mmCIF file of C-alpha atoms in Angstrom:
data_model
loop_
_atom_site.group_PDB
_atom_site.id
_atom_site.type_symbol
_atom_site.label_atom_id
_atom_site.label_comp_id
_atom_site.label_asym_id
_atom_site.label_seq_id
_atom_site.Cartn_x
_atom_site.Cartn_y
_atom_site.Cartn_z
ATOM 1 C CA MET Z 1 132.867 68.058 113.884
ATOM 2 C CA ARG Z 2 134.877 67.363 117.202
ATOM 3 C CA GLY Z 3 136.726 64.283 118.306
ATOM 4 C CA ALA Z 4 139.625 62.884 120.514
ATOM 5 C CA VAL Z 5 143.315 63.947 119.863
ATOM 6 C CA ILE Z 6 146.085 62.454 121.815
ATOM 7 C CA HIS Z 7 148.967 65.106 122.691
ATOM 8 C CA ALA Z 8 151.092 63.273 124.676
ATOM 9 C CA PRO Z 9 151.044 60.335 127.314
ATOM 10 C CA GLY Z 10 148.097 60.920 129.632
ATOM 11 C CA ASP Z 11 146.952 63.758 127.381
ATOM 12 C CA VAL Z 12 143.693 63.270 125.334
ATOM 13 C CA ARG Z 13 141.856 66.484 124.400
ATOM 14 C CA PHE Z 14 138.396 66.701 122.518
ATOM 15 C CA GLU Z 15 138.971 69.163 119.294
ATOM 16 C CA ASP Z 16 137.573 70.712 116.801
ATOM 17 C CA LEU Z 17 138.373 68.837 113.428
ATOM 18 C CA ASP Z 18 137.939 69.013 110.105
ATOM 19 C CA ASP Z 19 134.932 67.048 108.520
ATOM 20 C CA PRO Z 20 135.723 63.993 106.939
ATOM 21 C CA LYS Z 21 134.915 64.075 103.137
ATOM 22 C CA ILE Z 22 134.961 61.157 100.397
ATOM 23 C CA ILE Z 23 138.515 60.790 99.016
ATOM 24 C CA GLN Z 24 138.258 57.625 97.134
ATOM 25 C CA PRO Z 25 135.096 56.367 95.420
ATOM 26 C CA THR Z 26 135.218 53.264 97.731
ATOM 27 C CA ASP Z 27 134.712 55.526 101.111
ATOM 28 C CA ALA Z 28 131.766 55.880 103.032
ATOM 29 C CA ILE Z 29 131.147 58.695 105.596
ATOM 30 C CA ILE Z 30 129.188 57.733 109.122
ATOM 31 C CA ARG Z 31 127.687 59.474 111.844
ATOM 32 C CA THR Z 32 129.005 58.142 114.607
ATOM 33 C CA VAL Z 33 126.121 56.173 117.114
ATOM 34 C CA ALA Z 34 128.672 54.918 119.374
ATOM 35 C CA THR Z 35 132.397 54.383 119.772
ATOM 36 C CA CYS Z 36 134.537 53.590 122.850
ATOM 37 C CA VAL Z 37 138.139 53.604 124.249
ATOM 38 C CA CYS Z 38 140.028 50.503 123.709
ATOM 39 C CA GLY Z 39 142.635 48.741 126.008
ATOM 40 C CA SER Z 40 145.352 48.999 122.952
ATOM 41 C CA ASP Z 41 144.592 52.843 123.176
ATOM 42 C CA LEU Z 42 146.106 52.766 126.195
ATOM 43 C CA TRP Z 43 149.757 52.087 125.139
ATOM 44 C CA PRO Z 44 150.383 55.468 123.987
ATOM 45 C CA TYR Z 45 148.365 57.149 126.741
ATOM 46 C CA ARG Z 46 150.487 55.377 129.278
ATOM 47 C CA GLY Z 47 153.790 56.483 127.115
ATOM 48 C CA LEU Z 48 154.495 52.908 126.047
ATOM 49 C CA GLU Z 49 154.490 53.477 122.356
ATOM 50 C CA PRO Z 50 155.281 56.637 120.693
ATOM 51 C CA ILE Z 51 152.752 59.464 119.910
ATOM 52 C CA GLY Z 52 154.756 61.472 117.507
ATOM 53 C CA ASP Z 53 152.422 64.931 116.311
ATOM 54 C CA PRO Z 54 149.052 65.068 117.676
ATOM 55 C CA HIS Z 55 146.555 62.709 116.042
ATOM 56 C CA PRO Z 56 142.875 61.535 116.372
ATOM 57 C CA MET Z 57 142.121 58.531 118.176
ATOM 58 C CA GLY Z 58 139.924 55.384 117.800
ATOM 59 C CA HIS Z 59 139.121 52.527 115.929
ATOM 60 C CA GLU Z 60 135.743 50.920 117.225
ATOM 61 C CA TYR Z 61 132.541 52.038 116.058
ATOM 62 C CA VAL Z 62 128.798 51.783 114.815
ATOM 63 C CA GLY Z 63 126.755 54.335 113.080
ATOM 64 C CA ILE Z 64 124.446 55.835 110.403
ATOM 65 C CA VAL Z 65 125.889 55.744 106.731
ATOM 66 C CA GLU Z 66 125.619 59.791 105.719
ATOM 67 C CA GLU Z 67 127.230 59.378 102.324
ATOM 68 C CA VAL Z 68 129.003 56.692 100.130
ATOM 69 C CA GLY Z 69 131.371 57.120 97.060
ATOM 70 C CA ARG Z 70 130.175 55.573 93.855
ATOM 71 C CA GLU Z 71 131.922 52.242 93.851
ATOM 72 C CA VAL Z 72 130.338 51.647 97.057
ATOM 73 C CA THR Z 73 126.904 49.537 96.681
ATOM 74 C CA ASN Z 74 126.315 47.256 99.643
ATOM 75 C CA VAL Z 75 125.381 49.886 102.288
ATOM 76 C CA SER Z 76 123.301 53.199 101.581
ATOM 77 C CA PRO Z 77 122.727 56.461 103.181
ATOM 78 C CA GLY Z 78 120.425 56.112 106.278
ATOM 79 C CA GLN Z 79 121.504 52.451 107.226
ATOM 80 C CA PHE Z 80 122.860 51.535 110.406
ATOM 81 C CA VAL Z 81 126.457 49.689 109.932
ATOM 82 C CA VAL Z 82 128.955 47.989 111.872
ATOM 83 C CA GLY Z 83 132.521 47.628 110.646
ATOM 84 C CA SER Z 84 135.896 46.429 111.705
ATOM 85 C CA PHE Z 85 138.904 48.285 113.081
ATOM 86 C CA ALA Z 86 140.718 46.964 109.927
ATOM 87 C CA THR Z 87 139.155 47.583 106.392
ATOM 88 C CA SER Z 88 138.868 45.501 103.758
ATOM 89 C CA ASP Z 89 137.965 45.505 100.255
ATOM 90 C CA ASN Z 90 136.721 41.514 100.956
ATOM 91 C CA THR Z 91 137.779 40.790 97.249
ATOM 92 C CA CYS Z 92 141.528 40.055 97.679
ATOM 93 C CA ALA Z 93 143.137 36.774 97.751
ATOM 94 C CA ASN Z 94 143.440 37.201 101.637
ATOM 95 C CA CYS Z 95 140.072 38.517 102.080
ATOM 96 C CA LEU Z 96 138.847 35.354 100.146
ATOM 97 C CA SER Z 97 140.687 33.043 102.237
ATOM 98 C CA GLY Z 98 139.055 34.626 105.223
ATOM 99 C CA TRP Z 99 142.067 37.160 106.540
ATOM 100 C CA GLN Z 100 140.462 40.555 105.846
ATOM 101 C CA SER Z 101 142.700 42.095 108.703
ATOM 102 C CA ASN Z 102 145.252 41.399 106.062
ATOM 103 C CA CYS Z 103 143.653 42.885 103.099
ATOM 104 C CA LEU Z 104 146.086 43.811 100.428
ATOM 105 C CA HIS Z 105 144.590 46.904 100.406
ATOM 106 C CA ARG Z 106 143.996 47.013 104.528
ATOM 107 C CA GLU Z 107 143.846 50.506 106.152
ATOM 108 C CA PHE Z 108 143.695 50.339 109.927
ATOM 109 C CA MET Z 109 140.892 52.883 111.724
ATOM 110 C CA SER Z 110 142.168 55.666 113.931
ATOM 111 C CA THR Z 111 139.853 58.392 113.766
ATOM 112 C CA CYS Z 112 137.007 56.873 115.152
ATOM 113 C CA GLN Z 113 136.370 58.560 118.672
ATOM 114 C CA ALA Z 114 134.511 61.668 116.584
ATOM 115 C CA ASP Z 115 131.580 62.745 115.419
ATOM 116 C CA TYR Z 116 131.798 61.541 111.901
ATOM 117 C CA VAL Z 117 133.916 59.260 110.307
ATOM 118 C CA ARG Z 118 135.268 58.455 106.846
ATOM 119 C CA ILE Z 119 135.512 54.740 106.190
ATOM 120 C CA PRO Z 120 137.877 53.409 103.621
ATOM 121 C CA ASN Z 121 137.229 50.579 101.728
ATOM 122 C CA ALA Z 122 133.481 50.904 102.983
ATOM 123 C CA HIS Z 123 132.023 48.142 100.228
ATOM 124 C CA GLY Z 124 133.990 45.072 101.923
ATOM 125 C CA THR Z 125 134.369 46.464 105.550
ATOM 126 C CA LEU Z 126 130.558 47.751 106.086
ATOM 127 C CA VAL Z 127 128.059 45.618 107.300
ATOM 128 C CA ALA Z 128 124.407 46.889 107.368
ATOM 129 C CA THR Z 129 121.619 45.837 110.212
ATOM 130 C CA ASP Z 130 118.248 45.172 108.388
ATOM 131 C CA GLU Z 131 117.013 47.919 110.261
ATOM 132 C CA HIS Z 132 118.163 50.484 113.037
ATOM 133 C CA PRO Z 133 118.437 48.483 116.237
ATOM 134 C CA SER Z 134 117.079 49.333 119.301
ATOM 135 C CA ALA Z 135 119.615 51.077 121.646
ATOM 136 C CA GLU Z 136 119.573 48.188 123.980
ATOM 137 C CA PHE Z 137 121.822 46.364 121.345
ATOM 138 C CA VAL Z 138 124.038 49.223 120.435
ATOM 139 C CA PRO Z 139 126.560 48.391 123.202
ATOM 140 C CA SER Z 140 126.909 44.722 122.224
ATOM 141 C CA LEU Z 141 127.132 45.479 118.134
ATOM 142 C CA LEU Z 142 129.877 48.030 119.060
ATOM 143 C CA GLY Z 143 131.608 45.331 120.790
ATOM 144 C CA VAL Z 144 131.310 43.096 117.806
ATOM 145 C CA SER Z 145 133.529 45.727 116.063
ATOM 146 C CA ASP Z 146 136.302 44.961 117.858
ATOM 147 C CA VAL Z 147 136.624 43.241 121.335
ATOM 148 C CA MET Z 148 134.041 40.407 120.555
ATOM 149 C CA GLY Z 149 135.339 39.906 117.089
ATOM 150 C CA THR Z 150 138.771 39.661 118.515
ATOM 151 C CA GLY Z 151 137.951 37.345 121.350
ATOM 152 C CA TRP Z 152 136.169 35.147 118.731
ATOM 153 C CA TYR Z 153 139.251 35.005 116.705
ATOM 154 C CA ALA Z 154 141.414 34.272 119.912
ATOM 155 C CA ALA Z 155 139.400 31.333 120.571
ATOM 156 C CA LEU Z 156 139.108 30.174 117.141
ATOM 157 C CA ALA Z 157 143.018 30.696 116.897
ATOM 158 C CA ALA Z 158 143.435 28.256 119.897
ATOM 159 C CA GLU Z 159 141.069 25.732 118.481
ATOM 160 C CA VAL Z 160 138.548 25.931 121.074
ATOM 161 C CA LYS Z 161 136.328 22.742 120.631
ATOM 162 C CA PRO Z 162 133.144 21.047 122.031
ATOM 163 C CA GLY Z 163 133.858 19.344 125.448
ATOM 164 C CA SER Z 164 137.359 21.092 125.779
ATOM 165 C CA THR Z 165 139.385 23.092 128.377
ATOM 166 C CA ALA Z 166 140.125 26.666 127.698
ATOM 167 C CA VAL Z 167 142.162 29.143 129.707
ATOM 168 C CA VAL Z 168 141.799 32.931 128.915
ATOM 169 C CA VAL Z 169 144.655 34.892 130.136
ATOM 170 C CA GLY Z 170 143.593 38.568 130.356
ATOM 171 C CA ASP Z 171 140.342 39.900 132.378
ATOM 172 C CA GLY Z 172 139.832 43.138 130.210
ATOM 173 C CA ALA Z 173 137.317 43.431 127.498
ATOM 174 C CA VAL Z 174 139.042 41.344 124.966
ATOM 175 C CA GLY Z 175 139.456 38.163 127.682
ATOM 176 C CA LEU Z 176 135.935 38.665 128.652
ATOM 177 C CA CYS Z 177 134.767 38.457 125.204
ATOM 178 C CA GLY Z 178 137.072 35.361 124.797
ATOM 179 C CA VAL Z 179 135.048 33.564 127.579
ATOM 180 C CA ILE Z 180 131.553 34.258 125.396
ATOM 181 C CA ALA Z 181 133.263 32.913 122.401
ATOM 182 C CA ALA Z 182 134.893 29.612 124.049
ATOM 183 C CA ARG Z 183 131.665 28.905 125.710
ATOM 184 C CA GLU Z 184 129.712 29.625 122.398
ATOM 185 C CA LEU Z 185 132.392 27.124 120.736
ATOM 186 C CA GLY Z 186 131.507 24.494 122.916
ATOM 187 C CA ALA Z 187 134.372 24.613 125.720
ATOM 188 C CA GLU Z 188 132.961 22.496 128.799
ATOM 189 C CA ARG Z 189 135.360 24.067 130.966
ATOM 190 C CA VAL Z 190 136.774 27.725 130.997
ATOM 191 C CA ILE Z 191 139.178 29.096 133.346
ATOM 192 C CA ALA Z 192 139.422 32.666 133.626
ATOM 193 C CA MET Z 193 142.678 34.181 134.961
ATOM 194 C CA SER Z 194 141.734 37.160 136.777
ATOM 195 C CA ARG Z 195 142.709 39.491 140.243
ATOM 196 C CA HIS Z 196 139.820 42.014 139.989
ATOM 197 C CA GLU Z 197 136.288 40.993 141.722
ATOM 198 C CA SER Z 198 133.937 43.088 139.124
ATOM 199 C CA ARG Z 199 135.800 41.327 136.353
ATOM 200 C CA GLN Z 200 135.784 37.653 137.796
ATOM 201 C CA LYS Z 201 131.801 38.302 138.418
ATOM 202 C CA LEU Z 202 131.549 39.258 134.693
ATOM 203 C CA ALA Z 203 133.321 36.291 133.475
ATOM 204 C CA LEU Z 204 131.297 34.175 135.715
ATOM 205 C CA GLU Z 205 128.365 35.684 134.294
ATOM 206 C CA PHE Z 206 129.682 34.800 130.478
ATOM 207 C CA GLY Z 207 130.127 31.445 131.287
ATOM 208 C CA ALA Z 208 133.532 30.908 132.955
ATOM 209 C CA THR Z 209 133.836 27.863 135.309
ATOM 210 C CA ASP Z 210 136.779 28.549 137.162
ATOM 211 C CA ILE Z 211 138.646 31.740 138.243
ATOM 212 C CA VAL Z 212 142.646 31.466 138.658
ATOM 213 C CA THR Z 213 143.932 34.442 140.687
ATOM 214 C CA GLU Z 214 147.453 33.631 140.790
ATOM 215 C CA ARG Z 215 149.804 35.113 137.990
ATOM 216 C CA GLY Z 216 153.301 34.024 136.590
ATOM 217 C CA GLU Z 217 154.780 30.521 137.513
ATOM 218 C CA GLU Z 218 152.110 30.324 140.295
ATOM 219 C CA GLY Z 219 149.097 30.945 138.052
ATOM 220 C CA ILE Z 220 150.663 28.050 135.343
ATOM 221 C CA ALA Z 221 150.858 25.552 138.420
ATOM 222 C CA ARG Z 222 147.079 26.531 139.363
ATOM 223 C CA VAL Z 223 145.923 25.705 135.819
ATOM 224 C CA LYS Z 224 147.806 22.625 135.876
ATOM 225 C CA ASP Z 225 146.223 21.656 139.423
ATOM 226 C CA LEU Z 226 143.120 22.251 137.698
ATOM 227 C CA THR Z 227 143.384 20.097 134.708
ATOM 228 C CA GLY Z 228 145.101 17.062 136.060
ATOM 229 C CA GLY Z 229 148.688 18.123 135.800
ATOM 230 C CA VAL Z 230 148.705 18.200 132.044
ATOM 231 C CA GLY Z 231 147.256 21.693 130.851
ATOM 232 C CA ALA Z 232 144.752 23.156 128.872
ATOM 233 C CA ASP Z 233 143.654 22.164 125.562
ATOM 234 C CA SER Z 234 143.414 25.999 124.392
ATOM 235 C CA VAL Z 235 144.848 28.965 125.762
ATOM 236 C CA LEU Z 236 143.685 32.666 124.642
ATOM 237 C CA GLU Z 237 146.273 35.270 125.163
ATOM 238 C CA CYS Z 238 144.647 38.425 125.336
ATOM 239 C CA VAL Z 239 147.042 40.937 126.792
ATOM 240 C CA GLY Z 240 150.237 41.190 124.846
ATOM 241 C CA THR Z 241 152.979 41.282 127.654
ATOM 242 C CA ALA Z 242 155.679 38.983 128.060
ATOM 243 C CA GLN Z 243 154.542 37.377 131.315
ATOM 244 C CA ALA Z 244 151.116 36.559 129.353
ATOM 245 C CA MET Z 245 152.604 34.896 126.704
ATOM 246 C CA GLN Z 246 154.886 32.503 128.946
ATOM 247 C CA GLN Z 247 151.764 32.238 131.066
ATOM 248 C CA ALA Z 248 149.909 31.123 128.053
ATOM 249 C CA LEU Z 249 152.691 29.079 126.415
ATOM 250 C CA HIS Z 250 152.673 27.246 129.961
ATOM 251 C CA SER Z 251 149.301 26.655 130.673
ATOM 252 C CA ALA Z 252 148.490 24.627 127.281
ATOM 253 C CA ARG Z 253 149.011 20.895 127.241
ATOM 254 C CA PRO Z 254 151.500 19.202 124.583
ATOM 255 C CA GLY Z 255 149.575 19.212 121.706
ATOM 256 C CA GLY Z 256 147.335 22.315 122.652
ATOM 257 C CA ASN Z 257 147.012 25.663 120.827
ATOM 258 C CA VAL Z 258 147.239 29.181 121.992
ATOM 259 C CA GLY Z 259 145.426 31.509 120.474
ATOM 260 C CA PHE Z 260 147.279 35.218 121.023
ATOM 261 C CA VAL Z 261 145.478 38.554 120.025
ATOM 262 C CA GLY Z 262 147.285 40.944 122.357
ATOM 263 C CA VAL Z 263 149.248 43.129 120.679
ATOM 264 C CA PRO Z 264 152.953 42.016 121.938
ATOM 265 C CA HIS Z 265 154.933 44.327 123.763
ATOM 266 C CA ASP Z 266 158.414 43.089 124.439
ATOM 267 C CA VAL Z 267 157.343 39.543 124.106
ATOM 268 C CA ALA Z 268 160.190 37.233 122.934
ATOM 269 C CA ILE Z 269 159.684 33.283 122.262
ATOM 270 C CA ASP Z 270 162.220 30.607 122.609
ATOM 271 C CA GLY Z 271 162.140 28.792 119.501
ATOM 272 C CA GLN Z 272 163.429 25.693 121.396
ATOM 273 C CA GLU Z 273 160.862 25.754 123.891
ATOM 274 C CA LEU Z 274 158.368 26.242 121.668
ATOM 275 C CA PHE Z 275 159.625 23.341 119.545
ATOM 276 C CA PHE Z 276 159.724 20.733 122.208
ATOM 277 C CA SER Z 277 156.422 21.814 123.792
ATOM 278 C CA HIS Z 278 154.160 20.551 121.023
ATOM 279 C CA VAL Z 279 151.892 23.735 121.823
ATOM 280 C CA GLY Z 280 150.565 25.556 118.548
ATOM 281 C CA LEU Z 281 150.646 29.195 118.235
ATOM 282 C CA ARG Z 282 148.462 31.605 116.019
ATOM 283 C CA GLY Z 283 147.620 35.046 116.480
ATOM 284 C CA GLY Z 284 147.494 38.443 114.749
ATOM 285 C CA PRO Z 285 144.898 41.334 114.515
ATOM 286 C CA ALA Z 286 141.697 39.526 114.269
ATOM 287 C CA PRO Z 287 140.053 39.105 110.777
ATOM 288 C CA VAL Z 288 136.593 40.642 112.575
ATOM 289 C CA ARG Z 289 134.959 41.339 108.915
ATOM 290 C CA ARG Z 290 134.863 37.346 108.633
ATOM 291 C CA TYR Z 291 132.732 36.723 111.797
ATOM 292 C CA LEU Z 292 130.469 40.309 111.700
ATOM 293 C CA PRO Z 293 127.577 38.107 109.900
ATOM 294 C CA ASP Z 294 127.262 35.604 112.367
ATOM 295 C CA LEU Z 295 128.065 37.909 115.727
ATOM 296 C CA ILE Z 296 125.777 40.542 114.585
ATOM 297 C CA ASP Z 297 123.022 37.860 114.328
ATOM 298 C CA ARG Z 298 124.420 36.799 117.651
ATOM 299 C CA VAL Z 299 123.816 39.640 119.200
ATOM 300 C CA LEU Z 300 120.340 40.611 117.681
ATOM 301 C CA THR Z 301 118.744 36.882 118.479
ATOM 302 C CA GLY Z 302 120.190 37.666 122.469
ATOM 303 C CA ARG Z 303 122.337 34.461 122.132
ATOM 304 C CA ILE Z 304 125.363 36.767 123.536
ATOM 305 C CA ASN Z 305 125.655 40.496 124.943
ATOM 306 C CA PRO Z 306 128.977 41.296 124.931
ATOM 307 C CA GLY Z 307 128.058 45.129 125.581
ATOM 308 C CA LYS Z 308 128.787 44.128 129.061
ATOM 309 C CA VAL Z 309 132.022 44.773 129.092
ATOM 310 C CA PHE Z 310 131.124 48.503 128.824
ATOM 311 C CA ASP Z 311 130.959 49.482 132.548
ATOM 312 C CA LEU Z 312 131.407 53.221 132.039
ATOM 313 C CA SER Z 313 129.388 55.321 129.596
ATOM 314 C CA LEU Z 314 130.224 59.021 128.793
ATOM 315 C CA PRO Z 315 129.109 61.922 126.245
ATOM 316 C CA LEU Z 316 132.161 61.780 124.063
ATOM 317 C CA ASP Z 317 133.066 65.286 125.033
ATOM 318 C CA GLN Z 318 134.305 63.376 128.500
ATOM 319 C CA VAL Z 319 136.791 61.238 126.376
ATOM 320 C CA ALA Z 320 139.564 62.333 128.398
ATOM 321 C CA GLU Z 321 137.678 61.381 131.459
ATOM 322 C CA GLY Z 322 137.055 57.413 129.809
ATOM 323 C CA TYR Z 323 140.765 56.867 129.169
ATOM 324 C CA GLN Z 324 141.895 58.011 132.921
ATOM 325 C CA ALA Z 325 139.024 55.849 134.297
ATOM 326 C CA MET Z 326 140.421 52.758 132.178
ATOM 327 C CA ASP Z 327 144.110 53.553 132.836
ATOM 328 C CA GLU Z 328 143.399 53.580 136.564
ATOM 329 C CA ARG Z 329 141.358 50.424 136.081
ATOM 330 C CA ARG Z 330 138.089 52.085 137.349
ATOM 331 C CA ALA Z 331 136.438 50.965 134.355
ATOM 332 C CA ILE Z 332 137.010 47.875 131.967
ATOM 333 C CA LYS Z 333 135.866 49.695 129.022
ATOM 334 C CA THR Z 334 133.981 53.140 128.053
ATOM 335 C CA LEU Z 335 131.419 53.621 125.944
ATOM 336 C CA LEU Z 336 131.612 56.933 124.265
ATOM 337 C CA ASN Z 337 127.902 58.532 122.870
ATOM 338 C CA PRO Z 338 128.364 61.526 120.451
#
């Protein structure tokens, strides 16, 4: 088969790779129907995370089951499946508490920008649709495997409630999906922080009621202006930088909550400041598997359409262009078709 391999910052190649094989009885092999480039893939691409030896890339996927290990009984060859970027057995204590992304047997997916993928812990990770979805649903189902599930978790971690005000920090795919999530969870007002016109339009389409273009102290001040000087009930931090975290913490009202899902890079939080703010803070890798059945249903019934975050679609063999387009902000998110 063939797949994406990162060699160095700015150097992603489409190469011949060994076909995946069943290694554990809990494995499955899927034929990729669609995969994509994630904003978090850009950290090593930009040289902001170590790469080490050349290695495959990708953690978002939907596909058709080709083969299953002897202990996999919930999915069968021929079924269309959606999974999570973090595998889970769905039976350990952490999984049963709803934290599948911290499964005691967790493995993070990292080889999905390829023709075929081995899925560890397939029995607890994969969710099959009742039938093969039509092509129009594939982008949104792919989004559910990470960015929609992560945006959903950000809204839940921030405790978005009906009638509340939510702020979304970040206008990438996760942030835009966070707008969807906040509206679905009943937020009356959703303030999207964005400086890019195309992303602002999509945020408004997804349900944002206000756009804030300012950043840093000016952005915080603008949020306070929009909320009567108090701050938002809920803030979704969907970037992972120090500036984004500070903007999120200071945009929340006393007693408000911040859900942070951007992988932190050089983020430091002042304990005394947090203590006296009365702001709650929760985040981490999203337990996407917990939400898959619900989100898949919302997609297939037409209630949400997170697939609109894919504004560039390319053949998988043009994966390098997909990375470059996102790095140069010519695309929000790149869909790759094998």
